[in-house]
Amino acid sequence: MLHVIDHPVIKHKLTIMRKTITGTKDFRQNLDEIGSLMTYEITKNFPTRDVKITTPMGETIGKELDKDVVLVPILRAGLGMVSGIQQLIPTAKVGHVGLYRDEETLEPHFYYAKFPPNIANSTVLVVDPMLATGGSATAAIDYVKKTGATDIKLVCLVGVQEGIDAVEKAHPDVDIYLAAKDEYLNEIGYIVPGLGDAGDRIFGTK
Ligand code: PRP
Ligand code: URA
């Protein structure tokens, strides 16, 4: 199922990120902040369990998140979303899937995967700012599923219908969260209006 998180502060920060004049430092900072705000929304129905605790005033029953959370950024640009999410879930472990998109064919090419040992029993958030053709997200989720993980969500900043359709077709069990659904993919596979090449803008490689 698709969830587009509708929040004025997210819209404001995303607008800053979209602007060409926004430099690497502000791009990363706003991505961090949106990552945190999205996480607040995404986690609102996460199950909790009771835990007996002692406060300075005596014993009571508190709540803990019932499942561990594993973040899986799709390298490189997904790395830019990790710290914002970890602000809210500092105990989250981090796996990685390395994929790059061939500029001509737009097909994803795999180069790396490493996952924490508890991933199969965790809630897994696969993160990447851009959901364009959906090829990278679909492939990353394929790799995550090979670990035995079944509770998987895809968290992106900006996506288009083509990418949403591709992920929903390949992985109908995976909820997709976006901060914005954009208009279309252009002839070279970039999201419009989008925000350009997310990896280059995060890491200053252009
Ligand atoms: C970008 C982006 C996604 C992918 C989206 O990564 O971060 O991973 O493209 O496109 P898709 O939905 O059509 O697969 P890119 O391959 O440019 O690598 P990078 O993050 O290393 O820059
Ligand atoms: N990857 C990006 O970084 N930007 C796009 O618009 C599409 C894919």
Coordinates of C-alpha atoms and ligand atoms in Angstrom, one line a residue:
M1 CA 0.0 0.0 0.0
L2 CA 1.2 3.5 -0.8
H3 CA 1.3 6.2 2.0
V4 CA 2.2 9.7 1.0
I5 CA 3.0 11.5 4.2
D6 CA 1.2 14.8 4.1
H7 CA 2.8 17.3 6.5
P8 CA 3.5 21.0 6.1
V9 CA 6.9 20.9 7.7
I10 CA 8.0 18.0 5.4
K11 CA 6.7 20.0 2.4
H12 CA 8.7 23.0 3.5
K13 CA 11.9 21.1 3.9
L14 CA 11.4 19.2 0.7
T15 CA 11.0 22.5 -1.2
I16 CA 14.4 23.6 0.2
M17 CA 15.9 20.3 -1.1
R18 CA 14.4 20.7 -4.5
K19 CA 16.0 24.1 -5.2
T20 CA 19.1 24.0 -7.4
I21 CA 20.7 26.7 -5.2
T22 CA 20.6 24.5 -2.1
G23 CA 24.2 23.2 -1.3
T24 CA 25.3 19.9 0.0
K25 CA 25.2 20.9 3.7
D26 CA 21.6 22.1 3.6
F27 CA 20.6 19.3 1.4
R28 CA 21.9 16.7 3.9
Q29 CA 20.5 18.6 6.9
N30 CA 17.0 18.8 5.4
L31 CA 17.1 15.1 4.4
D32 CA 18.0 14.2 7.9
E33 CA 15.1 16.2 9.3
I34 CA 12.6 14.8 6.8
G35 CA 13.9 11.3 7.7
S36 CA 13.1 11.9 11.3
L37 CA 9.7 13.4 10.6
M38 CA 8.7 10.5 8.3
T39 CA 9.9 8.0 10.9
Y40 CA 7.6 9.6 13.5
E41 CA 4.6 8.9 11.1
I42 CA 5.7 5.5 9.9
T43 CA 6.2 4.1 13.4
K44 CA 3.0 5.4 14.8
N45 CA 1.3 1.9 14.7
F46 CA 4.4 -0.1 15.6
P47 CA 3.5 -2.8 18.2
T48 CA 4.8 -2.3 21.7
R49 CA 5.1 -4.8 24.6
D50 CA 4.7 -4.1 28.3
V51 CA 7.8 -3.9 30.4
K52 CA 8.1 -3.7 34.2
I53 CA 10.2 -0.7 35.3
T54 CA 11.1 1.1 38.5
T55 CA 10.8 4.9 38.4
P56 CA 12.0 7.1 41.3
M57 CA 8.4 6.9 42.6
G58 CA 8.0 3.1 42.4
E59 CA 7.1 0.3 40.0
T60 CA 5.0 0.7 36.9
I61 CA 4.5 -0.9 33.5
G62 CA 6.1 0.9 30.6
K63 CA 6.2 0.2 26.9
E64 CA 9.0 -0.9 24.6
L65 CA 9.0 -1.4 20.8
D66 CA 8.2 -5.0 20.4
K67 CA 10.5 -5.6 17.4
D68 CA 14.0 -4.6 16.5
V69 CA 14.3 -2.2 13.6
V70 CA 16.9 -2.7 10.8
L71 CA 17.5 0.1 8.3
V72 CA 18.7 -0.9 4.9
P73 CA 20.0 2.1 2.9
I74 CA 20.4 1.5 -0.8
L75 CA 23.9 2.8 -1.6
R76 CA 24.8 5.5 -2.0
A77 CA 22.0 7.9 -1.7
G78 CA 20.1 5.9 0.9
L79 CA 22.9 6.5 3.4
G80 CA 21.7 10.1 3.5
M81 CA 18.5 8.9 5.3
V82 CA 20.1 6.8 8.0
S83 CA 21.0 9.4 10.6
G84 CA 17.6 11.2 10.6
I85 CA 15.8 7.8 11.2
Q86 CA 18.3 6.9 13.9
Q87 CA 17.6 10.1 15.7
L88 CA 14.2 8.5 16.5
I89 CA 15.3 4.9 16.6
P90 CA 18.9 5.0 17.9
T91 CA 19.0 1.2 18.5
A92 CA 18.3 0.5 14.8
K93 CA 20.9 -1.7 13.2
V94 CA 22.0 -1.0 9.7
G95 CA 22.4 -3.3 6.7
H96 CA 23.5 -2.2 3.3
V97 CA 22.6 -3.0 -0.3
G98 CA 24.9 -1.5 -3.0
L99 CA 23.2 -0.9 -6.4
Y100 CA 23.9 1.6 -9.1
R101 CA 21.7 2.3 -12.0
D102 CA 23.1 1.9 -15.5
E103 CA 22.7 5.4 -17.1
E104 CA 21.6 3.9 -20.5
T105 CA 19.4 1.0 -19.6
L106 CA 18.3 2.3 -16.1
E107 CA 18.8 -1.3 -14.9
P108 CA 20.1 -1.7 -11.3
H109 CA 23.5 -3.4 -10.9
F110 CA 24.4 -5.1 -7.7
Y111 CA 27.8 -4.6 -6.0
Y112 CA 27.4 -5.2 -2.2
A113 CA 25.1 -6.5 0.5
K114 CA 25.7 -7.0 4.2
F115 CA 23.0 -7.5 6.9
P116 CA 22.9 -7.6 10.7
P117 CA 22.2 -11.1 12.1
N118 CA 18.7 -10.3 13.6
I119 CA 17.2 -9.0 10.4
A120 CA 14.8 -11.9 9.8
N121 CA 12.8 -11.1 13.0
S122 CA 13.1 -7.4 12.6
T123 CA 11.0 -4.6 11.0
V124 CA 13.1 -3.6 8.0
L125 CA 13.0 -0.2 6.6
V126 CA 14.6 -0.1 3.1
V127 CA 15.5 3.5 2.5
D128 CA 16.4 5.5 -0.6
P129 CA 15.5 9.1 -1.4
M130 CA 14.5 8.4 -5.0
L131 CA 11.9 5.9 -6.4
A132 CA 12.2 6.4 -10.1
T133 CA 11.7 3.2 -12.3
G134 CA 11.6 1.2 -9.1
G135 CA 14.3 -1.2 -10.3
S136 CA 16.7 -0.4 -7.5
A137 CA 14.1 -0.6 -4.7
T138 CA 12.7 -3.9 -6.2
A139 CA 16.1 -5.5 -6.4
A140 CA 17.1 -4.3 -2.9
I141 CA 13.9 -5.8 -1.4
D142 CA 14.7 -9.0 -3.3
Y143 CA 18.0 -9.2 -1.4
V144 CA 16.4 -8.3 1.9
K145 CA 13.8 -11.1 1.5
K146 CA 16.6 -13.6 0.9
T147 CA 17.6 -13.1 4.6
G148 CA 14.2 -14.4 5.7
A149 CA 12.8 -11.0 6.6
T150 CA 9.1 -10.6 6.1
D151 CA 8.2 -7.3 7.7
I152 CA 9.6 -4.9 5.2
K153 CA 8.7 -1.2 4.4
L154 CA 10.1 1.0 1.7
V155 CA 10.8 4.6 2.7
C156 CA 11.6 7.1 0.0
L157 CA 11.5 10.9 -0.3
V158 CA 10.2 11.3 -3.8
G159 CA 8.6 8.8 -6.1
V160 CA 6.6 8.5 -9.3
Q161 CA 3.8 6.2 -10.3
E162 CA 6.0 4.0 -12.5
G163 CA 8.3 3.1 -9.5
I164 CA 5.3 2.7 -7.2
D165 CA 3.7 0.3 -9.7
A166 CA 6.9 -1.7 -10.1
V167 CA 7.5 -2.2 -6.4
E168 CA 3.8 -3.0 -5.8
K169 CA 3.8 -5.6 -8.6
A170 CA 7.0 -7.3 -7.4
H171 CA 6.4 -6.9 -3.6
P172 CA 2.7 -6.4 -2.9
D173 CA 3.4 -7.1 0.8
V174 CA 5.7 -4.1 1.2
D175 CA 4.2 -0.8 2.2
I176 CA 5.7 2.2 0.5
Y177 CA 6.1 5.6 2.2
L178 CA 6.8 8.8 0.3
A179 CA 7.2 12.4 1.3
A180 CA 5.9 13.4 -2.2
K181 CA 4.5 11.8 -5.3
D182 CA 6.0 13.6 -8.2
E183 CA 4.7 14.1 -11.8
Y184 CA 6.7 11.9 -14.2
L185 CA 10.0 10.3 -15.2
N186 CA 11.8 12.2 -18.0
E187 CA 13.5 10.6 -21.0
I188 CA 16.7 9.9 -19.1
G189 CA 14.9 8.3 -16.1
Y190 CA 15.0 11.3 -13.8
I191 CA 12.0 12.3 -11.6
V192 CA 10.3 15.6 -12.5
P193 CA 10.2 18.0 -10.7
G194 CA 12.3 15.8 -8.4
L195 CA 15.5 17.1 -6.9
G196 CA 18.2 16.0 -9.4
D197 CA 20.7 13.3 -8.6
A198 CA 20.3 12.6 -4.9
G199 CA 23.6 10.8 -4.5
D200 CA 25.6 13.6 -6.1
R201 CA 23.8 16.2 -4.0
I202 CA 24.3 14.4 -0.7
F203 CA 28.0 13.6 -1.3
G204 CA 29.0 16.6 -3.4
T205 CA 30.2 14.4 -6.3
K206 CA 29.1 16.8 -9.0
Ligands
PRP1 C1 19.6 6.5 -7.6 C2 18.7 6.5 -6.4 C3 18.1 5.1 -6.4 C4 17.9 4.9 -7.9 C5 16.5 5.1 -8.3 O1 20.8 5.8 -7.3 O2 19.4 6.8 -5.2 O3 18.8 4.1 -5.8 O4 18.8 5.8 -8.6 O5 16.3 4.8 -9.6 P1 15.4 3.6 -10.0 O6 14.1 3.6 -9.2 O7 15.1 3.9 -11.5 O8 16.1 2.3 -9.8 P2 22.0 5.7 -8.4 O9 21.9 4.4 -9.1 O10 22.1 6.9 -9.1 O11 23.2 5.5 -7.4 P3 23.9 6.4 -6.3 O12 22.9 6.5 -5.1 O13 25.1 5.7 -6.0 O14 24.1 7.8 -6.9
URA2 N1 18.0 8.9 -9.1 C1 18.2 10.2 -8.7 O1 19.1 10.4 -7.9 N2 17.3 11.1 -9.1 C2 16.3 10.8 -9.9 O2 15.5 11.7 -10.3 C3 16.1 9.5 -10.4 C4 17.0 8.5 -10.0

